[in-house]
Short mmCIF file of C-alpha atoms and ligand atoms in Angstrom, two decimals:
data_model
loop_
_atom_site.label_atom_id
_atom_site.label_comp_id
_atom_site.label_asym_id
_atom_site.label_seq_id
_atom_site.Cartn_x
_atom_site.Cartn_y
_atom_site.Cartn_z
CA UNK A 29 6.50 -16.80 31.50
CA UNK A 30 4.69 -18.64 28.71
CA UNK A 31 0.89 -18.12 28.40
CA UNK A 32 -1.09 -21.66 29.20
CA UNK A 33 -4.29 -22.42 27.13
CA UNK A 34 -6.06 -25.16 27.87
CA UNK A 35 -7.92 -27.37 25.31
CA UNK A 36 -11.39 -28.79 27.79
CA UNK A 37 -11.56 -32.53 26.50
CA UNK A 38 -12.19 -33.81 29.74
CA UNK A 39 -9.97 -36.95 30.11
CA UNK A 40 -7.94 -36.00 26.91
CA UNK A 41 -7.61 -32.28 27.90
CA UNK A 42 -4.38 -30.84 27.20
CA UNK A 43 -2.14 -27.35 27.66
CA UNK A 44 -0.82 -25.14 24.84
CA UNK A 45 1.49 -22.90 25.99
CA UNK A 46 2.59 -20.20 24.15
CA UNK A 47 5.50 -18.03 24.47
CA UNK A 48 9.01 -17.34 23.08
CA UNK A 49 11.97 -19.55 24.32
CA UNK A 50 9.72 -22.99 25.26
CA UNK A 51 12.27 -24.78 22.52
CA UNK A 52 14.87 -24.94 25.53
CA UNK A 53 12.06 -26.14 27.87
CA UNK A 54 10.58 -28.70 26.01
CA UNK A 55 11.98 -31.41 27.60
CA UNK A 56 10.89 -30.21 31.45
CA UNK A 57 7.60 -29.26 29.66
CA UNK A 58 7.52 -32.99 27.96
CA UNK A 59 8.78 -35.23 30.85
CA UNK A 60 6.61 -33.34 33.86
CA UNK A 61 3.00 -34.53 31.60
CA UNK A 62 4.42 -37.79 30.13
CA UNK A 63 6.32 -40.71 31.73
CA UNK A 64 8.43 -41.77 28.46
CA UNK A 65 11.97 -41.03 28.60
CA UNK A 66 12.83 -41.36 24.81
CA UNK A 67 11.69 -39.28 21.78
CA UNK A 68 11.07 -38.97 17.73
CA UNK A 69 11.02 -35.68 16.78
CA UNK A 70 9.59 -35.35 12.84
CA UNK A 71 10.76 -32.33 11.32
CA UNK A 72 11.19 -30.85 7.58
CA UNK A 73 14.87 -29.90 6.15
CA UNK A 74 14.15 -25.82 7.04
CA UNK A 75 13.06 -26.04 10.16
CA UNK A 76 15.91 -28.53 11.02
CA UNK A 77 18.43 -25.93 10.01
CA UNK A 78 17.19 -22.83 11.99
CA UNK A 79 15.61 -25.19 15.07
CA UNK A 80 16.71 -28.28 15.54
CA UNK A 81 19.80 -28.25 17.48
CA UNK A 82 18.00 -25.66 20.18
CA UNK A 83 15.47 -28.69 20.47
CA UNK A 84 17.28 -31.41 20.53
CA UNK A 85 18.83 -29.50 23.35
CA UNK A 86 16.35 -28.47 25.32
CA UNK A 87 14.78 -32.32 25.37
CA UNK A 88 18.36 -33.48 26.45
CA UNK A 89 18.30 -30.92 29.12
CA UNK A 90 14.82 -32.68 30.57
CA UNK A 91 16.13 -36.11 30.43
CA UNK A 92 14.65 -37.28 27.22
CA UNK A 93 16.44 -38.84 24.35
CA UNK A 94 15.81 -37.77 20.52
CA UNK A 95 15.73 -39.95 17.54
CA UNK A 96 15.25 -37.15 14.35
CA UNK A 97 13.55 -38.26 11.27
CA UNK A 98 13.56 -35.65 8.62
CA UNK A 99 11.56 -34.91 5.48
CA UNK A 100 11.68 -32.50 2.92
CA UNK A 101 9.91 -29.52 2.94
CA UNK A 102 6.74 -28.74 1.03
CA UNK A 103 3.07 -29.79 0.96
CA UNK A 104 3.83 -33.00 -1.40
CA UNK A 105 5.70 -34.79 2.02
CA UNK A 106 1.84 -35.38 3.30
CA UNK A 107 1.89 -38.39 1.48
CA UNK A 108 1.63 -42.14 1.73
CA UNK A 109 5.46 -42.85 0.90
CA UNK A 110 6.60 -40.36 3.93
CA UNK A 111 4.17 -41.54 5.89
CA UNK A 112 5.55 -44.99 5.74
CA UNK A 113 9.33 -43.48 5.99
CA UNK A 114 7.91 -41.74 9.46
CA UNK A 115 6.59 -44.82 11.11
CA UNK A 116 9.39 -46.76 10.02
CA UNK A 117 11.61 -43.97 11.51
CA UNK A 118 9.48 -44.56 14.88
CA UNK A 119 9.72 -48.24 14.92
CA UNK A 120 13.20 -48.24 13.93
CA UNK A 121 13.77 -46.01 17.16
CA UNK A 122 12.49 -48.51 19.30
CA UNK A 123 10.15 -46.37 20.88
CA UNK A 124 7.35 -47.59 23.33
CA UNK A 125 3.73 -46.80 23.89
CA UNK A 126 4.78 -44.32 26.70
CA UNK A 127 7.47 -42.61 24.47
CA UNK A 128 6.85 -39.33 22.68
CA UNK A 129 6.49 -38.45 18.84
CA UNK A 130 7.25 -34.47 18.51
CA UNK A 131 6.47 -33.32 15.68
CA UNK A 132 8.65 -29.95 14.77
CA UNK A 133 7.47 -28.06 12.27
CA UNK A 134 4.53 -25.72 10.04
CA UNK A 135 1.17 -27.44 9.05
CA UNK A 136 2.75 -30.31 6.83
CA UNK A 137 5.18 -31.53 9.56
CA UNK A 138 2.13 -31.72 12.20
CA UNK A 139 -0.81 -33.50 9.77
CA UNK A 140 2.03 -35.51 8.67
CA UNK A 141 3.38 -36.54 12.16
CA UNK A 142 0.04 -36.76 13.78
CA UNK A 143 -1.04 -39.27 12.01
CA UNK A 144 1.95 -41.75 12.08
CA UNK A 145 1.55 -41.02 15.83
CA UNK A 146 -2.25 -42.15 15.73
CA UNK A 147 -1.38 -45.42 13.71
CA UNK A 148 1.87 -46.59 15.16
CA UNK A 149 1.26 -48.80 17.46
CA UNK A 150 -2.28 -48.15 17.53
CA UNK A 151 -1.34 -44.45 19.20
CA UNK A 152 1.44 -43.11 20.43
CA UNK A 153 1.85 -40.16 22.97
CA UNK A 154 2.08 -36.78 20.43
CA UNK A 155 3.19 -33.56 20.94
CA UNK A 156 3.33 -30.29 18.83
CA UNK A 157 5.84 -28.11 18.52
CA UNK A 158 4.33 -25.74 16.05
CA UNK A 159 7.12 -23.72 14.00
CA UNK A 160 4.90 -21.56 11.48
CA UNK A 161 2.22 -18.95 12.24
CA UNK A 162 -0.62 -21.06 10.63
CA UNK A 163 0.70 -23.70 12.91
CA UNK A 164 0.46 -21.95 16.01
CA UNK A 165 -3.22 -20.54 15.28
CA UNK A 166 -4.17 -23.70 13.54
CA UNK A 167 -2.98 -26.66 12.63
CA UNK A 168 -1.09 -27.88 15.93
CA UNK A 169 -4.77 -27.32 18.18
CA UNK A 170 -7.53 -29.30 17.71
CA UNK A 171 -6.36 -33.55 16.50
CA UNK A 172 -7.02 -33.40 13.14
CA UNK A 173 -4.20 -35.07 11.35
CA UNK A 174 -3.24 -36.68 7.95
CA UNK A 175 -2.02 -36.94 4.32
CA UNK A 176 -3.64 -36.05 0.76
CA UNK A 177 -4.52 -38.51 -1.82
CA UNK A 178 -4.06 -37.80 -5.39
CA UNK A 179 -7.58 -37.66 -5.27
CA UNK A 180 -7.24 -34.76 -2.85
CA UNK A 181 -6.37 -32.48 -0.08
CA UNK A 182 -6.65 -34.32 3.50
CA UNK A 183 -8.45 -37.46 2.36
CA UNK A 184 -6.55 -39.79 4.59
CA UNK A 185 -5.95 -39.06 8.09
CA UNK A 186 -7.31 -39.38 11.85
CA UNK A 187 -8.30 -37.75 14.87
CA UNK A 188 -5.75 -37.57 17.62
CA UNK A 189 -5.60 -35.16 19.94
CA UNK A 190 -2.07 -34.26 20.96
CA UNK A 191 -0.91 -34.65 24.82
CA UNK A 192 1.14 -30.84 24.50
CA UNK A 193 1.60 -27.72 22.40
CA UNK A 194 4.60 -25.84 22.55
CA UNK A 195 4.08 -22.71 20.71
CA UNK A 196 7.20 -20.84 20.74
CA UNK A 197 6.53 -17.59 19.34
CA UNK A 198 10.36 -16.60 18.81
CA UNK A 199 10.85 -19.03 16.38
CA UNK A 200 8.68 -17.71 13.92
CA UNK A 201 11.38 -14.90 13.47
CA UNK A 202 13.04 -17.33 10.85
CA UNK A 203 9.54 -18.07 8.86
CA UNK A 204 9.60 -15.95 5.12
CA UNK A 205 7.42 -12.91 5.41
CA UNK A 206 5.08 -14.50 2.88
CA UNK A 207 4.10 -17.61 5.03
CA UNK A 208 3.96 -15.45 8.05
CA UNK A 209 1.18 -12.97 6.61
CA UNK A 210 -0.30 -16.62 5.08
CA UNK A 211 -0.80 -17.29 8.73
CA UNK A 212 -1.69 -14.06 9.70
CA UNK A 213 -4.96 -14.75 7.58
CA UNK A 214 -6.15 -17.53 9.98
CA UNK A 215 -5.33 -15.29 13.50
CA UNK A 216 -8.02 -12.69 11.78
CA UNK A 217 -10.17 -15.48 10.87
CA UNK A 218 -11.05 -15.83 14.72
CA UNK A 219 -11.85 -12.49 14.64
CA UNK A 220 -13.72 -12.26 12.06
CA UNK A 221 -15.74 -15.50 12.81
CA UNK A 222 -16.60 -14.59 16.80
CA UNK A 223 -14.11 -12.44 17.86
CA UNK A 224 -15.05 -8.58 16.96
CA UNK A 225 -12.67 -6.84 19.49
CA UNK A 226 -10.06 -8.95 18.10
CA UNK A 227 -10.36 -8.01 14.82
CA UNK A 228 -10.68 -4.58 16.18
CA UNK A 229 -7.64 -5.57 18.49
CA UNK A 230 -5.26 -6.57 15.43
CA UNK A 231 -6.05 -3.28 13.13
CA UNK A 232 -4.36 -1.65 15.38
CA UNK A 233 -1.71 -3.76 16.70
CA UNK A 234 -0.87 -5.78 13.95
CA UNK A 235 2.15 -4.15 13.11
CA UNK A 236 3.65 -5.35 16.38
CA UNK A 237 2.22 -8.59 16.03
CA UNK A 238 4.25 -9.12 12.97
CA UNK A 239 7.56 -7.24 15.04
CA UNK A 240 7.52 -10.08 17.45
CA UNK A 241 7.52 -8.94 21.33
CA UNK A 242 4.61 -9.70 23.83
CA UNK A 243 1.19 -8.58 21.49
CA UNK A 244 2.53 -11.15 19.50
CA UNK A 245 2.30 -13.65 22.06
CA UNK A 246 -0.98 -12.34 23.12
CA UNK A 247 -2.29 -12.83 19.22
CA UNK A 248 -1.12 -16.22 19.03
CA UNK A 249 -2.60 -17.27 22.47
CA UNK A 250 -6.26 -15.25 21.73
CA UNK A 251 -6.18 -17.06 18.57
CA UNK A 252 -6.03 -20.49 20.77
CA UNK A 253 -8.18 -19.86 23.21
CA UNK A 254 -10.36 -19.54 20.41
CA UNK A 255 -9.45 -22.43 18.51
CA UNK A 256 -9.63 -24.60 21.74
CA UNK A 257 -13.01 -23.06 22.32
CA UNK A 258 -14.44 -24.69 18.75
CA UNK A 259 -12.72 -27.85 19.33
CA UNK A 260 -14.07 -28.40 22.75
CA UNK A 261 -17.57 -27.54 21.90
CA UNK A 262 -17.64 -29.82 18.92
CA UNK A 263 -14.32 -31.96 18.03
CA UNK A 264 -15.47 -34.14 15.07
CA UNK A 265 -16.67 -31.25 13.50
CA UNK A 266 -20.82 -32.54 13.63
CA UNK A 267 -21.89 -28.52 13.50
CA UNK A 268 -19.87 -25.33 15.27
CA UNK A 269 -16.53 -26.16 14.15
CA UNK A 270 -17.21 -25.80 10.62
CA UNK A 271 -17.12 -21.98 11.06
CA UNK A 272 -13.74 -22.40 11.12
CA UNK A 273 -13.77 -22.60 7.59
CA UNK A 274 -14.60 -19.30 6.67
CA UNK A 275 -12.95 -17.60 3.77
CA UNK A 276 -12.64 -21.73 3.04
CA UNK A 277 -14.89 -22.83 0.36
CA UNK A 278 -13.77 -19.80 -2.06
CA UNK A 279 -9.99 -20.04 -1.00
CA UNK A 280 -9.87 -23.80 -1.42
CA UNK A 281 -11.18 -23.43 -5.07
CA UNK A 282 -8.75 -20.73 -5.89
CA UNK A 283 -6.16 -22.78 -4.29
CA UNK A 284 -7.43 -25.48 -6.60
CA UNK A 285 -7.84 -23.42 -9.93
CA UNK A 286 -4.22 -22.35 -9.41
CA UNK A 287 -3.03 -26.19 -9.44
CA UNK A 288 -1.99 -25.50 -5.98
CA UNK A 289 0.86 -23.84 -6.99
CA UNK A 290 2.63 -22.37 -4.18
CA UNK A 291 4.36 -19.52 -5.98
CA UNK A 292 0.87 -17.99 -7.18
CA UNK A 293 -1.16 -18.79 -3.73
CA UNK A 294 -0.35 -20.49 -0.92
CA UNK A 295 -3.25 -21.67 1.49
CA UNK A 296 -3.21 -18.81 3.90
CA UNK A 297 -3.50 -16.44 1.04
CA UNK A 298 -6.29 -18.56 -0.54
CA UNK A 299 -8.14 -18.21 2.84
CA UNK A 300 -7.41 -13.88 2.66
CA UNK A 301 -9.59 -13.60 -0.41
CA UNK A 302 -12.03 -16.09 0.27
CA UNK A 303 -12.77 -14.43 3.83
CA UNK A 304 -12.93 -10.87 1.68
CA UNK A 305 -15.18 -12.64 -0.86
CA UNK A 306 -17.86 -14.24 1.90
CA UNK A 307 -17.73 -10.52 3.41
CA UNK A 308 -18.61 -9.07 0.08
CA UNK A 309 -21.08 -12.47 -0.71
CA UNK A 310 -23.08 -11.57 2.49
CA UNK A 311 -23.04 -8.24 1.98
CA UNK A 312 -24.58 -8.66 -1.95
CA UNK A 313 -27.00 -11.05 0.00
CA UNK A 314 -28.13 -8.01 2.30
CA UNK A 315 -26.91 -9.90 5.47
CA UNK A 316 -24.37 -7.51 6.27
CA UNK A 317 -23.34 -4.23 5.65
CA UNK A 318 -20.75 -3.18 2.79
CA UNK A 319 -19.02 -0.96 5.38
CA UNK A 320 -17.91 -4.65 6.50
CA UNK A 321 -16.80 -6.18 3.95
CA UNK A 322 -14.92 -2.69 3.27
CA UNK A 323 -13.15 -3.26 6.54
CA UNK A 324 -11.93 -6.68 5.96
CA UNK A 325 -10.57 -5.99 2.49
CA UNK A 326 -8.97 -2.55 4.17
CA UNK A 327 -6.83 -4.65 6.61
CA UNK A 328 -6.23 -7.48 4.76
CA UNK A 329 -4.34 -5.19 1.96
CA UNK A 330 -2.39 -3.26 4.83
CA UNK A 331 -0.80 -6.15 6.24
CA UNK A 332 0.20 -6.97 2.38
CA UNK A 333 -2.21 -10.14 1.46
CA UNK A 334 -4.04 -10.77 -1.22
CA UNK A 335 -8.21 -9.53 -0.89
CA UNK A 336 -9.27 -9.77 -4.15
CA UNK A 337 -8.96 -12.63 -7.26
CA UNK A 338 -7.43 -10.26 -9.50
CA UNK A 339 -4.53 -10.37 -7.17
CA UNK A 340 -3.61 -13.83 -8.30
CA UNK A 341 -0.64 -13.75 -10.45
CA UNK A 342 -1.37 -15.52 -13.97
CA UNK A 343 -4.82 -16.30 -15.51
CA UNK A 344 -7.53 -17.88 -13.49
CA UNK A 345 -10.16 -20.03 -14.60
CA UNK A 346 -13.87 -17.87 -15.69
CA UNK A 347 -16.24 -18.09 -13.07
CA UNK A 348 -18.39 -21.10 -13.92
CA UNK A 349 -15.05 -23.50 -13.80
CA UNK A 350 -14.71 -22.15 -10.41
CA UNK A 351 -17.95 -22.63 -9.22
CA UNK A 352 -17.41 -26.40 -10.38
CA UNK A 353 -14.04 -26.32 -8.21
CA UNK A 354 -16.45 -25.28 -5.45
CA UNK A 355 -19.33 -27.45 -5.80
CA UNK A 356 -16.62 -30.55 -6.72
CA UNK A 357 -15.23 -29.59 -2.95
CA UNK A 358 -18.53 -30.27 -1.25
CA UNK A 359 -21.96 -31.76 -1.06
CA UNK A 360 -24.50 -30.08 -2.97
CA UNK A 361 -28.32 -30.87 -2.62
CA UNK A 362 -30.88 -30.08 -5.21
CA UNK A 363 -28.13 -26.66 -6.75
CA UNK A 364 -27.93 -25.31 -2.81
CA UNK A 365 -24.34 -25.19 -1.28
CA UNK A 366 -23.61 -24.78 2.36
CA UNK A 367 -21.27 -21.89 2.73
CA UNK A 368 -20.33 -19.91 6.73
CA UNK A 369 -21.68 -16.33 5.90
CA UNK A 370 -21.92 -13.41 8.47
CA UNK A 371 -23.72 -10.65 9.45
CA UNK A 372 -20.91 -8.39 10.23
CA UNK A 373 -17.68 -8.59 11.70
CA UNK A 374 -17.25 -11.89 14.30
CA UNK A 375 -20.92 -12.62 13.56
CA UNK A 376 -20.37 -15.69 10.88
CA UNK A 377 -22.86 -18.60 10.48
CA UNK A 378 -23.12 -21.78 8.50
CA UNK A 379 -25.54 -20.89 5.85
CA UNK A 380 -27.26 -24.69 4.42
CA UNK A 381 -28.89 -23.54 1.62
CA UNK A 382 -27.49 -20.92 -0.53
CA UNK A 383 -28.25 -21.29 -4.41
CA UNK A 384 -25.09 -22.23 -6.68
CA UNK A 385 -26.57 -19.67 -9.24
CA UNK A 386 -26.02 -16.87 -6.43
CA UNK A 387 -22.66 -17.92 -6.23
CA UNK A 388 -21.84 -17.87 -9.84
CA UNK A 389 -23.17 -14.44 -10.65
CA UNK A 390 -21.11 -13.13 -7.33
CA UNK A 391 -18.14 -14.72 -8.47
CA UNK A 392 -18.39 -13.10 -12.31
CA UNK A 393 -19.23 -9.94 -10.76
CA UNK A 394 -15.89 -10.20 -8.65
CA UNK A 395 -13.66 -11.81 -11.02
P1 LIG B 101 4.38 -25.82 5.94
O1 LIG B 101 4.41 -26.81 7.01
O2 LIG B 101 4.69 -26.26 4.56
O3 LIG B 101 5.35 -24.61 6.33
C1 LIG B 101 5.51 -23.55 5.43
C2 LIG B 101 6.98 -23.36 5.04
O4 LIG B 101 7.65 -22.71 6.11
C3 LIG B 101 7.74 -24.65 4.79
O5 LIG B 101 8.64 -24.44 3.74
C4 LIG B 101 8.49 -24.88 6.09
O6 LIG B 101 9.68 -25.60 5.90
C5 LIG B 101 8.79 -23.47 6.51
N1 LIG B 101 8.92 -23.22 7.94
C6 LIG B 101 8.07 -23.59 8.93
N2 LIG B 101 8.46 -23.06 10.09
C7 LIG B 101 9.58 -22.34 9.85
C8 LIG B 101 10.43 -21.55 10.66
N3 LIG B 101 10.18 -21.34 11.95
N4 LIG B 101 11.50 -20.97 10.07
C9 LIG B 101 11.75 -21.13 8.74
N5 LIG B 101 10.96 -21.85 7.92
C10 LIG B 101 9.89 -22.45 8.47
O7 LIG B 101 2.95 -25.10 5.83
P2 LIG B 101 1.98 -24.45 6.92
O8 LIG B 101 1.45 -23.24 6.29
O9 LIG B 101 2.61 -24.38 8.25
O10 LIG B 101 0.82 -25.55 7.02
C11 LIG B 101 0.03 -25.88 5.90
C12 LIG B 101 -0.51 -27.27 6.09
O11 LIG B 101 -1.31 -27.30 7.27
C13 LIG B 101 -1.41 -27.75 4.96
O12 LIG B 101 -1.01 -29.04 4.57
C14 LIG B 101 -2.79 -27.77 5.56
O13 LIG B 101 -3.62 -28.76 5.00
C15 LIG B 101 -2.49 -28.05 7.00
N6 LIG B 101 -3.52 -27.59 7.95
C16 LIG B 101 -3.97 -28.48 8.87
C17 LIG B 101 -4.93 -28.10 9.80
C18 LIG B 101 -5.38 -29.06 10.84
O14 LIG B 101 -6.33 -28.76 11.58
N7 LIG B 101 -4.74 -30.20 10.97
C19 LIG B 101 -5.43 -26.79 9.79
C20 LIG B 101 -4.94 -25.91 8.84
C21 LIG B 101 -3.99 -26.32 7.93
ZN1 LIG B 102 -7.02 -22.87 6.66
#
């Protein structure tokens, strides 16, 4: 039986449900929430290949007729030009207002299809069917969808909350090692932001979280319930919900200084060392102990990601051109940056005014 999380939006609340095998039962799980009876499912070329036929399937099975518009795989498919391809894929399916737009897939498949689903005919009915670990903990939870702009990461998007998540945690047996650790970084993150005993939780178990079997279920779901937790407290992201970007403001400029190359860093691996580095930041800033930051670093190198910048393959940037990638990514008033710090493990906060020249002689300390 799946696991049932429920995101408290009042009106607009809606169930995640998380558990291995919910491919077959997406239609039943679809058609018993929404009235439509037909279907676009968005999906990339690699997840087509291990999961689409399963889907298609199981939608079939609930009465509900798919229409499959596929994209290639990769970060560069959140852009304008597939955007247009997906709506045009919608409309061209004839769908309704009371139809469905799955969207199967990691990260890039959900931002992507979200947001055609928020613009097509003003808003379509959306569900997730999350296929990558970041997905599940992240991405698929929460209505923030969208594309990048040449002039960034995530410029262009909207909110809309999806109607279902179907987390199906046996699919993930088919994600590459690399993205599933990558994704592994954002489960700890919930930890490590409010979650002690599940930080605690995953240096024990996370050995069978990465197995597969029921603690990985569990993982995914505790990481939801927190996720759903943020979101309901603050959705459009006016205070609370910016702790969920701890391990953020370093990782994105890493991710940055290394062109966003995918075979030197991918996101979740950005996020790893960035989360190590704010442990280590608040611990240089006497907020927390060093026997902290120790911990986070200890278990982020067992499960086999990156903790520290000299684990970036190839030569990065000296530590003034990163704190321009960081103070390029965000508002910064009179040489103070808003960073989330923490006092200790699952004790973060959103710190307003800490002083770019503390951050630069951290970050050539740490280089
Ligand atoms: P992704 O969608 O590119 O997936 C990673 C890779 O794994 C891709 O090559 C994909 O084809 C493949 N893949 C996915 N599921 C698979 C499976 N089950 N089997 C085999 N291969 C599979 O990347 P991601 O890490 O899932 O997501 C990253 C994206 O998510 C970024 O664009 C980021 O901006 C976005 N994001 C959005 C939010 C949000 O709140 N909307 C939050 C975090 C991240
Ligand atoms: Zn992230």
């Amino acid at each position: 039986q799946p696991v049932t999380v429920e995101v408290g939006l009042g009106d607009r609340a809606y169930d995640i449900l998380i558990g291995s095998g919910l491919l077959s039962r997406a239609g039943e799980e679809i058609s018993r929430r929404l009235p439509g009876t037909r279907a676009a499912v968005v999906t990339d070329e690699n997840v087509a290949a291990a999961h689409l036929d399963t889907l298609k399937a199981g939608l079939e099975k609930g009465g509900i007729q798919p229409t499959v518009i596929t994209m290639p795989p990769g970060e560069k498919t959140k852009s304008f030009a597939h955007l247009e391809e997906v709506v045009d894929g919608i409309l061209a399916a004839r769908l309704e207002r009371g139809d469905v737009v799955v969207a199967l897939g990691g990260g890039v498949i959900g931002d992507l299809t979200g947001f055609a689903a928020g613009i097509v005919r003003r808003g379509m009915n959306f569900v997730q069917v999350p296929t990558s670990l970041l997905a599940q903990v992240d991405s698929s939870v929460g209505g923030k969808t969208g594309i990048n702009s040449p002039r960034g990461k995530n410029l262009v998007g909207v909110f809309l909350q999806p109607r279902l998540v179907l987390a199906d945690t046996g699919v993930l047996d088919t994600l590459p090692i690399r993205e599933f650790r990558a994704g592994y970084a954002e489960l700890a993150k919930y930890g490590l932001i409010d979650r002690p005993e599940l930080f605690a939780w995953l240096e024990v178990n996370w050995q069978k979280v990465f197995a597969g079997g029921p603690e990985r279920a569990q993982a995914i779901a505790e990481a939801c319930r927190a996720k759903a937790d943020v979101v309901a407290r603050d959705e459009f992201e006016t205070g609370d919900r910016a702790l969920l970007n701890l391990g953020h403001t370093f990782g994105h400029a890493l991710e940055a200084a290394t062109q966003y190359d995918g075979a030197r860093l991918v996101h979740g691996e950005g996020v790893a060392i960035g989360m190590a580095l704010a442990h280590r930041f608040s611990s240089r800033l006497n907020l927390a102990s060093p026997d902290d930051a120790a911990r986070v670093e200890t278990h982020l190198r067992a499960v086999g990601l990156p903790w520290r910048m000299s684990d970036i393959p190839g030569e990065l940037p000296d530590a003034e051109a990163l704190l321009s990638f960081i103070t390029q990514d965000k508002k910064v008033s009179r040489g103070a940056l808003t960073f989330i710090l923490t006092r200790g493990i699952g004790q973060a906060f959103i710190a307003k005014d800490v002083p770019a020249s503390e951050v630069l002689s951290f970050l050539r300390e740490n280089h």
